[in-house]
PDB file of C-alpha atoms in Angstrom:
ATOM      1  CA  UNK A   1      86.995 137.434-126.027  1.00 82.00           C
ATOM      2  CA  UNK A   2      88.910 140.759-125.985  1.00 88.00           C
ATOM      3  CA  UNK A   3      92.727 139.604-123.956  1.00 88.00           C
ATOM      4  CA  UNK A   4      94.447 142.799-122.710  1.00 92.00           C
ATOM      5  CA  UNK A   5      98.121 142.870-122.483  1.00 94.00           C
ATOM      6  CA  UNK A   6      99.629 146.218-122.095  1.00 96.00           C
ATOM      7  CA  UNK A   7      98.014 150.044-121.191  1.00 97.00           C
ATOM      8  CA  UNK A   8     100.649 152.631-123.425  1.00 97.00           C
ATOM      9  CA  UNK A   9     100.595 156.365-123.909  1.00 97.00           C
ATOM     10  CA  UNK A  10      97.929 157.023-126.835  1.00 96.00           C
ATOM     11  CA  UNK A  11     100.310 158.915-129.269  1.00 92.00           C
ATOM     12  CA  UNK A  12     101.859 154.899-128.972  1.00 88.00           C
ATOM     13  CA  UNK A  13      99.652 152.877-129.721  1.00 84.00           C
ATOM     14  CA  UNK A  14     101.398 153.750-133.624  1.00 78.00           C
ATOM     15  CA  UNK A  15     103.660 150.648-132.303  1.00 76.00           C
ATOM     16  CA  UNK A  16     102.132 148.398-131.476  1.00 78.00           C
ATOM     17  CA  UNK A  17     103.248 145.197-131.578  1.00 77.00           C
ATOM     18  CA  UNK A  18     102.672 142.218-135.536  1.00 76.00           C
ATOM     19  CA  UNK A  19      99.483 140.733-134.409  1.00 83.00           C
ATOM     20  CA  UNK A  20      98.033 143.330-131.583  1.00 92.00           C
ATOM     21  CA  UNK A  21      94.672 146.654-131.922  1.00 94.00           C
ATOM     22  CA  UNK A  22      95.117 149.041-129.824  1.00 95.00           C
ATOM     23  CA  UNK A  23      91.959 151.194-129.117  1.00 96.00           C
ATOM     24  CA  UNK A  24      92.478 154.256-127.645  1.00 96.00           C
ATOM     25  CA  UNK A  25      90.590 156.736-125.271  1.00 96.00           C
ATOM     26  CA  UNK A  26      91.996 160.215-124.663  1.00 95.00           C
ATOM     27  CA  UNK A  27      95.907 159.685-123.494  1.00 96.00           C
ATOM     28  CA  UNK A  28      96.234 155.947-123.512  1.00 97.00           C
ATOM     29  CA  UNK A  29      95.537 153.453-125.074  1.00 97.00           C
ATOM     30  CA  UNK A  30      94.998 149.654-124.942  1.00 96.00           C
ATOM     31  CA  UNK A  31      96.908 147.031-126.471  1.00 96.00           C
ATOM     32  CA  UNK A  32      94.952 143.845-127.535  1.00 94.00           C
ATOM     33  CA  UNK A  33      94.337 141.087-128.961  1.00 91.00           C
ATOM     34  CA  UNK A  34      91.055 139.520-130.706  1.00 89.00           C
ATOM     35  CA  UNK A  35      90.264 136.093-130.064  1.00 83.00           C
ATOM     36  CA  UNK A  36      87.491 133.496-130.080  1.00 80.00           C
ATOM     37  CA  UNK A  37      89.574 131.696-127.073  1.00 72.00           C
ATOM     38  CA  UNK A  38      91.309 132.267-123.702  1.00 63.00           C
ATOM     39  CA  UNK A  39      95.010 132.465-123.551  1.00 61.00           C
ATOM     40  CA  UNK A  40      95.421 128.301-122.649  1.00 68.00           C
ATOM     41  CA  UNK A  41      97.344 128.230-118.940  1.00 69.00           C
ATOM     42  CA  UNK A  42     100.354 126.233-120.434  1.00 74.00           C
ATOM     43  CA  UNK A  43     103.637 127.152-119.335  1.00 75.00           C
ATOM     44  CA  UNK A  44     104.532 127.948-122.756  1.00 80.00           C
ATOM     45  CA  UNK A  45     101.341 130.387-123.534  1.00 82.00           C
ATOM     46  CA  UNK A  46     102.138 132.429-119.615  1.00 84.00           C
ATOM     47  CA  UNK A  47     106.031 132.592-121.106  1.00 87.00           C
ATOM     48  CA  UNK A  48     104.803 134.182-124.603  1.00 89.00           C
ATOM     49  CA  UNK A  49     102.008 136.124-123.043  1.00 90.00           C
ATOM     50  CA  UNK A  50     105.403 137.733-121.162  1.00 92.00           C
ATOM     51  CA  UNK A  51     107.509 138.348-124.224  1.00 93.00           C
ATOM     52  CA  UNK A  52     105.489 140.050-126.617  1.00 94.00           C
ATOM     53  CA  UNK A  53     104.989 142.705-122.924  1.00 95.00           C
ATOM     54  CA  UNK A  54     108.548 142.816-123.282  1.00 94.00           C
ATOM     55  CA  UNK A  55     108.065 144.659-126.466  1.00 93.00           C
ATOM     56  CA  UNK A  56     105.681 146.266-125.627  1.00 94.00           C
ATOM     57  CA  UNK A  57     107.706 147.743-122.937  1.00 94.00           C
ATOM     58  CA  UNK A  58     110.904 147.725-125.511  1.00 92.00           C
ATOM     59  CA  UNK A  59     108.409 150.817-127.199  1.00 91.00           C
ATOM     60  CA  UNK A  60     108.149 153.178-124.580  1.00 94.00           C
ATOM     61  CA  UNK A  61     105.873 154.004-121.415  1.00 96.00           C
ATOM     62  CA  UNK A  62     103.646 151.003-121.255  1.00 97.00           C
ATOM     63  CA  UNK A  63     101.521 149.917-117.881  1.00 97.00           C
ATOM     64  CA  UNK A  64     101.096 145.054-118.409  1.00 96.00           C
ATOM     65  CA  UNK A  65      98.259 144.470-117.753  1.00 93.00           C
ATOM     66  CA  UNK A  66      97.802 140.724-115.345  1.00 89.00           C
ATOM     67  CA  UNK A  67      97.635 137.668-117.350  1.00 87.00           C
ATOM     68  CA  UNK A  68      94.810 136.200-118.424  1.00 83.00           C
ATOM     69  CA  UNK A  69      92.675 139.683-118.027  1.00 86.00           C
ATOM     70  CA  UNK A  70      89.943 139.526-120.625  1.00 85.00           C
ATOM     71  CA  UNK A  71      87.051 141.325-121.882  1.00 87.00           C
ATOM     72  CA  UNK A  72      83.607 140.210-123.320  1.00 83.00           C
ATOM     73  CA  UNK A  73      83.959 143.521-126.242  1.00 88.00           C
ATOM     74  CA  UNK A  74      85.462 146.205-127.218  1.00 92.00           C
ATOM     75  CA  UNK A  75      82.004 148.654-125.768  1.00 92.00           C
ATOM     76  CA  UNK A  76      83.520 146.893-122.311  1.00 89.00           C
ATOM     77  CA  UNK A  77      87.431 147.604-122.893  1.00 92.00           C
ATOM     78  CA  UNK A  78      85.861 151.428-124.164  1.00 94.00           C
ATOM     79  CA  UNK A  79      84.782 152.192-120.573  1.00 91.00           C
ATOM     80  CA  UNK A  80      87.492 150.576-119.217  1.00 91.00           C
ATOM     81  CA  UNK A  81      89.736 153.709-120.389  1.00 94.00           C
ATOM     82  CA  UNK A  82      87.237 156.273-120.027  1.00 95.00           C
ATOM     83  CA  UNK A  83      87.313 155.141-116.160  1.00 93.00           C
ATOM     84  CA  UNK A  84      90.957 155.169-115.079  1.00 94.00           C
ATOM     85  CA  UNK A  85      92.427 156.903-117.551  1.00 96.00           C
ATOM     86  CA  UNK A  86      93.440 159.980-115.447  1.00 96.00           C
ATOM     87  CA  UNK A  87      95.215 156.476-113.055  1.00 96.00           C
ATOM     88  CA  UNK A  88      96.784 155.434-115.869  1.00 97.00           C
ATOM     89  CA  UNK A  89      98.437 158.675-117.640  1.00 97.00           C
ATOM     90  CA  UNK A  90      99.547 159.334-113.990  1.00 97.00           C
ATOM     91  CA  UNK A  91     101.463 155.239-113.707  1.00 98.00           C
ATOM     92  CA  UNK A  92     102.368 155.616-117.529  1.00 98.00           C
ATOM     93  CA  UNK A  93     104.303 159.616-116.443  1.00 97.00           C
ATOM     94  CA  UNK A  94     106.213 157.870-113.362  1.00 97.00           C
ATOM     95  CA  UNK A  95     106.618 154.694-114.759  1.00 98.00           C
ATOM     96  CA  UNK A  96     108.051 155.988-118.646  1.00 97.00           C
ATOM     97  CA  UNK A  97     112.146 155.687-118.250  1.00 97.00           C
ATOM     98  CA  UNK A  98     112.473 152.889-115.914  1.00 97.00           C
ATOM     99  CA  UNK A  99     112.860 149.044-116.031  1.00 97.00           C
ATOM    100  CA  UNK A 100     111.971 147.543-112.055  1.00 97.00           C
ATOM    101  CA  UNK A 101     114.512 144.773-111.131  1.00 96.00           C
ATOM    102  CA  UNK A 102     113.955 142.695-108.630  1.00 95.00           C
ATOM    103  CA  UNK A 103     116.619 141.786-105.666  1.00 95.00           C
ATOM    104  CA  UNK A 104     116.255 138.987-102.710  1.00 93.00           C
ATOM    105  CA  UNK A 105     118.057 139.719 -99.826  1.00 92.00           C
ATOM    106  CA  UNK A 106     118.375 136.805 -97.312  1.00 89.00           C
ATOM    107  CA  UNK A 107     121.068 136.702 -93.928  1.00 85.00           C
ATOM    108  CA  UNK A 108     122.119 133.789 -93.035  1.00 79.00           C
ATOM    109  CA  UNK A 109     123.009 135.204 -89.279  1.00 75.00           C
ATOM    110  CA  UNK A 110     119.096 135.910 -89.083  1.00 74.00           C
ATOM    111  CA  UNK A 111     116.802 134.081 -86.403  1.00 72.00           C
ATOM    112  CA  UNK A 112     114.859 131.045 -87.739  1.00 70.00           C
ATOM    113  CA  UNK A 113     111.726 130.023 -85.838  1.00 66.00           C
ATOM    114  CA  UNK A 114     112.720 127.131 -83.744  1.00 64.00           C
ATOM    115  CA  UNK A 115     109.827 124.120 -84.668  1.00 65.00           C
ATOM    116  CA  UNK A 116     107.080 123.596 -83.273  1.00 60.00           C
ATOM    117  CA  UNK A 117     106.775 121.097 -81.230  1.00 59.00           C
ATOM    118  CA  UNK A 118     104.155 120.173 -78.128  1.00 60.00           C
ATOM    119  CA  UNK A 119     104.302 121.854 -75.223  1.00 62.00           C
ATOM    120  CA  UNK A 120     106.592 124.213 -76.735  1.00 71.00           C
ATOM    121  CA  UNK A 121     104.085 126.930 -78.180  1.00 79.00           C
ATOM    122  CA  UNK A 122     104.880 130.425 -76.388  1.00 80.00           C
ATOM    123  CA  UNK A 123     108.963 129.929 -77.410  1.00 79.00           C
ATOM    124  CA  UNK A 124     108.105 128.675 -80.609  1.00 79.00           C
ATOM    125  CA  UNK A 125     105.077 132.323 -81.484  1.00 83.00           C
ATOM    126  CA  UNK A 126     108.658 134.332 -80.456  1.00 82.00           C
ATOM    127  CA  UNK A 127     110.880 133.028 -82.178  1.00 79.00           C
ATOM    128  CA  UNK A 128     108.145 133.940 -85.167  1.00 80.00           C
ATOM    129  CA  UNK A 129     108.128 137.512 -84.087  1.00 84.00           C
ATOM    130  CA  UNK A 130     111.502 137.355 -83.758  1.00 82.00           C
ATOM    131  CA  UNK A 131     111.886 136.215 -86.869  1.00 81.00           C
ATOM    132  CA  UNK A 132     109.740 138.491 -87.985  1.00 84.00           C
ATOM    133  CA  UNK A 133     111.029 141.650 -87.304  1.00 88.00           C
ATOM    134  CA  UNK A 134     114.302 141.481 -87.819  1.00 84.00           C
ATOM    135  CA  UNK A 135     113.173 140.499 -91.764  1.00 86.00           C
ATOM    136  CA  UNK A 136     111.166 143.816 -91.150  1.00 89.00           C
ATOM    137  CA  UNK A 137     114.101 145.561 -90.017  1.00 90.00           C
ATOM    138  CA  UNK A 138     116.113 143.981 -93.258  1.00 92.00           C
ATOM    139  CA  UNK A 139     114.090 145.433 -95.206  1.00 93.00           C
ATOM    140  CA  UNK A 140     113.733 149.005 -93.923  1.00 94.00           C
ATOM    141  CA  UNK A 141     117.353 148.995 -93.935  1.00 94.00           C
ATOM    142  CA  UNK A 142     117.802 148.005 -98.301  1.00 95.00           C
ATOM    143  CA  UNK A 143     115.629 150.214 -99.143  1.00 95.00           C
ATOM    144  CA  UNK A 144     116.637 152.740 -96.903  1.00 96.00           C
ATOM    145  CA  UNK A 145     120.319 151.954 -99.061  1.00 95.00           C
ATOM    146  CA  UNK A 146     118.404 151.719-102.772  1.00 95.00           C
ATOM    147  CA  UNK A 147     116.497 154.820-102.741  1.00 93.00           C
ATOM    148  CA  UNK A 148     118.498 157.279-103.788  1.00 95.00           C
ATOM    149  CA  UNK A 149     118.466 154.665-106.926  1.00 96.00           C
ATOM    150  CA  UNK A 150     114.890 153.703-107.583  1.00 95.00           C
ATOM    151  CA  UNK A 151     111.660 156.202-107.830  1.00 96.00           C
ATOM    152  CA  UNK A 152     109.992 153.946-105.441  1.00 96.00           C
ATOM    153  CA  UNK A 153     109.875 149.788-104.335  1.00 96.00           C
ATOM    154  CA  UNK A 154     106.724 147.737-103.629  1.00 96.00           C
ATOM    155  CA  UNK A 155     107.500 144.598-101.184  1.00 94.00           C
ATOM    156  CA  UNK A 156     106.873 140.554-103.032  1.00 92.00           C
ATOM    157  CA  UNK A 157     106.007 137.714-101.082  1.00 86.00           C
ATOM    158  CA  UNK A 158     107.527 135.777-100.370  1.00 85.00           C
ATOM    159  CA  UNK A 159     108.491 132.975 -97.469  1.00 78.00           C
ATOM    160  CA  UNK A 160     112.503 132.943 -96.927  1.00 79.00           C
ATOM    161  CA  UNK A 161     113.306 136.135 -98.209  1.00 88.00           C
ATOM    162  CA  UNK A 162     113.425 139.386 -98.409  1.00 90.00           C
ATOM    163  CA  UNK A 163     111.977 140.790-102.303  1.00 93.00           C
ATOM    164  CA  UNK A 164     111.754 144.104-103.467  1.00 96.00           C
ATOM    165  CA  UNK A 165     110.936 145.209-106.788  1.00 97.00           C
ATOM    166  CA  UNK A 166     112.562 149.034-107.375  1.00 97.00           C
ATOM    167  CA  UNK A 167     112.125 150.668-110.110  1.00 98.00           C
ATOM    168  CA  UNK A 168     115.220 152.563-111.719  1.00 97.00           C
ATOM    169  CA  UNK A 169     116.254 154.748-114.440  1.00 97.00           C
ATOM    170  CA  UNK A 170     116.466 152.276-117.232  1.00 96.00           C
ATOM    171  CA  UNK A 171     119.484 153.849-117.905  1.00 94.00           C
ATOM    172  CA  UNK A 172     121.306 153.555-113.971  1.00 96.00           C
ATOM    173  CA  UNK A 173     121.175 149.446-113.881  1.00 95.00           C
ATOM    174  CA  UNK A 174     124.297 149.630-112.833  1.00 95.00           C
ATOM    175  CA  UNK A 175     124.595 152.285-110.153  1.00 95.00           C
ATOM    176  CA  UNK A 176     121.316 149.879-108.481  1.00 96.00           C
ATOM    177  CA  UNK A 177     123.653 146.522-108.486  1.00 95.00           C
ATOM    178  CA  UNK A 178     126.741 148.750-107.387  1.00 94.00           C
ATOM    179  CA  UNK A 179     124.501 149.706-104.743  1.00 95.00           C
ATOM    180  CA  UNK A 180     122.891 146.424-103.275  1.00 95.00           C
ATOM    181  CA  UNK A 181     126.472 144.741-103.967  1.00 94.00           C
ATOM    182  CA  UNK A 182     127.499 147.740-100.863  1.00 94.00           C
ATOM    183  CA  UNK A 183     123.858 146.736 -99.056  1.00 94.00           C
ATOM    184  CA  UNK A 184     124.787 142.970 -98.918  1.00 92.00           C
ATOM    185  CA  UNK A 185     128.858 143.590 -98.371  1.00 90.00           C
ATOM    186  CA  UNK A 186     127.344 145.761 -94.746  1.00 89.00           C
ATOM    187  CA  UNK A 187     127.203 143.216 -92.901  1.00 86.00           C
ATOM    188  CA  UNK A 188     128.485 139.420 -93.635  1.00 88.00           C
ATOM    189  CA  UNK A 189     126.094 137.281 -93.634  1.00 87.00           C
ATOM    190  CA  UNK A 190     123.766 138.587 -96.624  1.00 90.00           C
ATOM    191  CA  UNK A 191     123.163 137.206 -99.295  1.00 90.00           C
ATOM    192  CA  UNK A 192     121.793 138.677-102.237  1.00 92.00           C
ATOM    193  CA  UNK A 193     120.814 138.392-105.860  1.00 92.00           C
ATOM    194  CA  UNK A 194     119.041 140.279-108.049  1.00 93.00           C
ATOM    195  CA  UNK A 195     116.473 139.817-111.657  1.00 93.00           C
ATOM    196  CA  UNK A 196     115.560 141.746-114.782  1.00 91.00           C
ATOM    197  CA  UNK A 197     115.005 144.270-116.279  1.00 94.00           C
ATOM    198  CA  UNK A 198     111.355 143.586-116.340  1.00 96.00           C
ATOM    199  CA  UNK A 199     108.774 145.629-117.164  1.00 97.00           C
ATOM    200  CA  UNK A 200     107.308 147.415-114.799  1.00 97.00           C
ATOM    201  CA  UNK A 201     104.629 144.975-113.831  1.00 97.00           C
ATOM    202  CA  UNK A 202     105.492 145.410-110.143  1.00 97.00           C
ATOM    203  CA  UNK A 203     104.042 149.504-110.304  1.00 97.00           C
ATOM    204  CA  UNK A 204     100.998 149.821-112.241  1.00 96.00           C
ATOM    205  CA  UNK A 205      98.934 150.689-109.741  1.00 93.00           C
ATOM    206  CA  UNK A 206     100.200 153.796-106.642  1.00 91.00           C
ATOM    207  CA  UNK A 207     101.904 153.001-103.781  1.00 83.00           C
ATOM    208  CA  UNK A 208      98.774 153.246-100.677  1.00 77.00           C
TER     209      UNK A 208
ATOM    210  CA  UNK B   1     128.684 138.394 -99.096  1.00 52.00           C
ATOM    211  CA  UNK B   2     127.441 137.014-101.778  1.00 58.00           C
ATOM    212  CA  UNK B   3     125.801 139.110-104.585  1.00 61.00           C
ATOM    213  CA  UNK B   4     124.410 137.546-107.049  1.00 63.00           C
ATOM    214  CA  UNK B   5     123.148 138.822-110.804  1.00 62.00           C
ATOM    215  CA  UNK B   6     120.702 136.649-112.660  1.00 59.00           C
ATOM    216  CA  UNK B   7     120.725 136.705-116.254  1.00 56.00           C
ATOM    217  CA  UNK B   8     117.172 136.572-118.060  1.00 52.00           C
ATOM    218  CA  UNK B   9     115.602 133.148-118.722  1.00 50.00           C
ATOM    219  CA  UNK B  10     117.773 131.464-114.807  1.00 61.00           C
ATOM    220  CA  UNK B  11     115.355 129.940-112.909  1.00 77.00           C
ATOM    221  CA  UNK B  12     115.261 132.422-110.080  1.00 82.00           C
ATOM    222  CA  UNK B  13     114.255 135.224-112.898  1.00 86.00           C
ATOM    223  CA  UNK B  14     112.073 132.642-114.484  1.00 85.00           C
ATOM    224  CA  UNK B  15     110.258 131.883-111.830  1.00 85.00           C
ATOM    225  CA  UNK B  16     110.437 136.259-110.961  1.00 89.00           C
ATOM    226  CA  UNK B  17     108.665 136.522-114.755  1.00 89.00           C
ATOM    227  CA  UNK B  18     106.102 134.442-113.781  1.00 86.00           C
ATOM    228  CA  UNK B  19     105.734 135.515-110.739  1.00 87.00           C
ATOM    229  CA  UNK B  20     105.154 139.387-112.007  1.00 90.00           C
ATOM    230  CA  UNK B  21     103.271 138.086-115.478  1.00 89.00           C
ATOM    231  CA  UNK B  22     101.024 136.187-113.358  1.00 84.00           C
ATOM    232  CA  UNK B  23     100.351 138.727-109.479  1.00 86.00           C
ATOM    233  CA  UNK B  24     101.920 141.634-110.748  1.00 90.00           C
ATOM    234  CA  UNK B  25     100.038 143.835-113.527  1.00 92.00           C
ATOM    235  CA  UNK B  26      97.433 145.948-114.009  1.00 91.00           C
ATOM    236  CA  UNK B  27      93.848 144.442-111.903  1.00 85.00           C
ATOM    237  CA  UNK B  28      90.241 145.172-113.652  1.00 81.00           C
ATOM    238  CA  UNK B  29      88.000 144.057-111.872  1.00 70.00           C
ATOM    239  CA  UNK B  30      83.863 143.531-112.728  1.00 60.00           C
ATOM    240  CA  UNK B  31      81.443 142.160-113.981  1.00 54.00           C
ATOM    241  CA  UNK B  32      82.815 142.041-117.763  1.00 53.00           C
ATOM    242  CA  UNK B  33      85.944 141.380-117.313  1.00 56.00           C
ATOM    243  CA  UNK B  34      86.330 137.970-117.894  1.00 57.00           C
ATOM    244  CA  UNK B  35      88.821 135.824-115.355  1.00 52.00           C
ATOM    245  CA  UNK B  36      90.341 132.024-116.694  1.00 50.00           C
ATOM    246  CA  UNK B  37      90.835 129.436-114.165  1.00 44.00           C
ATOM    247  CA  UNK B  38      93.304 127.403-113.301  1.00 48.00           C
ATOM    248  CA  UNK B  39      96.287 129.897-113.837  1.00 53.00           C
ATOM    249  CA  UNK B  40      97.802 129.436-109.762  1.00 50.00           C
ATOM    250  CA  UNK B  41      98.043 126.394-111.555  1.00 46.00           C
ATOM    251  CA  UNK B  42     101.673 126.084-113.849  1.00 49.00           C
ATOM    252  CA  UNK B  43     102.226 128.229-111.012  1.00 49.00           C
ATOM    253  CA  UNK B  44     102.880 126.019-108.199  1.00 47.00           C
ATOM    254  CA  UNK B  45     104.010 123.470-110.947  1.00 47.00           C
ATOM    255  CA  UNK B  46     106.389 125.892-111.967  1.00 47.00           C
ATOM    256  CA  UNK B  47     108.013 126.813-108.171  1.00 46.00           C
ATOM    257  CA  UNK B  48     107.762 122.613-107.743  1.00 43.00           C
ATOM    258  CA  UNK B  49     109.925 123.031-110.621  1.00 43.00           C
ATOM    259  CA  UNK B  50     112.706 124.744-109.863  1.00 43.00           C
ATOM    260  CA  UNK B  51     111.402 124.340-105.929  1.00 42.00           C
ATOM    261  CA  UNK B  52     114.512 121.755-104.264  1.00 39.00           C
ATOM    262  CA  UNK B  53     114.158 118.348-103.767  1.00 37.00           C
ATOM    263  CA  UNK B  54     113.571 117.910-100.397  1.00 36.00           C
ATOM    264  CA  UNK B  55     111.095 120.961-100.652  1.00 38.00           C
ATOM    265  CA  UNK B  56     109.375 118.967-103.552  1.00 36.00           C
ATOM    266  CA  UNK B  57     108.990 115.631-101.341  1.00 37.00           C
ATOM    267  CA  UNK B  58     108.070 118.052 -98.200  1.00 40.00           C
ATOM    268  CA  UNK B  59     104.706 119.698 -99.845  1.00 36.00           C
ATOM    269  CA  UNK B  60     104.182 116.245-101.419  1.00 35.00           C
ATOM    270  CA  UNK B  61     103.924 114.092 -98.453  1.00 35.00           C
ATOM    271  CA  UNK B  62     102.363 117.141 -96.488  1.00 37.00           C
ATOM    272  CA  UNK B  63      99.044 117.500 -99.263  1.00 36.00           C
ATOM    273  CA  UNK B  64      99.236 113.661-100.186  1.00 36.00           C
ATOM    274  CA  UNK B  65      96.083 112.189 -97.759  1.00 37.00           C
ATOM    275  CA  UNK B  66      97.205 109.239 -95.691  1.00 35.00           C
ATOM    276  CA  UNK B  67      96.212 106.407 -96.505  1.00 35.00           C
ATOM    277  CA  UNK B  68      93.752 103.908 -95.209  1.00 36.00           C
ATOM    278  CA  UNK B  69      95.351 100.194 -94.309  1.00 34.00           C
ATOM    279  CA  UNK B  70      94.151  98.341 -95.882  1.00 35.00           C
ATOM    280  CA  UNK B  71      94.085 100.046 -99.588  1.00 32.00           C
TER     281      UNK B  71
END
């Protein structure tokens, strides 16, 4: 079976990391590994996969493929590349020269949903709605503050915080982090954490 | 204000990395794509390890079926 790692520009396929092969169709290529068995799903295998994707991204523009993606044959992979070449070429041009930084933001002053108690259904729903409105407003405010420093953003799932992936020019991460600090400092109670730089995991598809 | 920049390898970064490896990236669908089972379990396991102890205890309590008295 064919285990996929990343989609890269066809002219970058020559710099494939050790152990990987490349299959090109038109302007794009897939970096893959042929194995008898797919990845196991241990944490170590996952992190090893991440390390390879990181090396690929360090070498040039790349669209990481989701961990665990396996196709049945090289013919099938070739057909996939042909059918999505245009989409992947556009995405590769977008992420070229950029890295992903994830911003986690919390606000100590945010209204917390009151715990559900017997007979307080309306109050509970209203408190949840208020918390949701606050969260939406904080997300909009954060992305507006960072817009000048990143090409695209994606809101990521999070339960008790705002989590936003930002596509930042690779040479401007310090300015981006300064903008995050300024945003956090604009109001008391805001707590912000950033992680990265990562390969552009969250920007492999056009924003819908 | 509190700002923290986490280096790759620290806990929050590790959770973000694993979340993006499993939840981000190019998604392929169709008959020719074979998916791997149990990926979610890797993620769940890591979440539990990194979560504060009281959260883990709560989630374990919630997921444990009620015991019958005769057991």
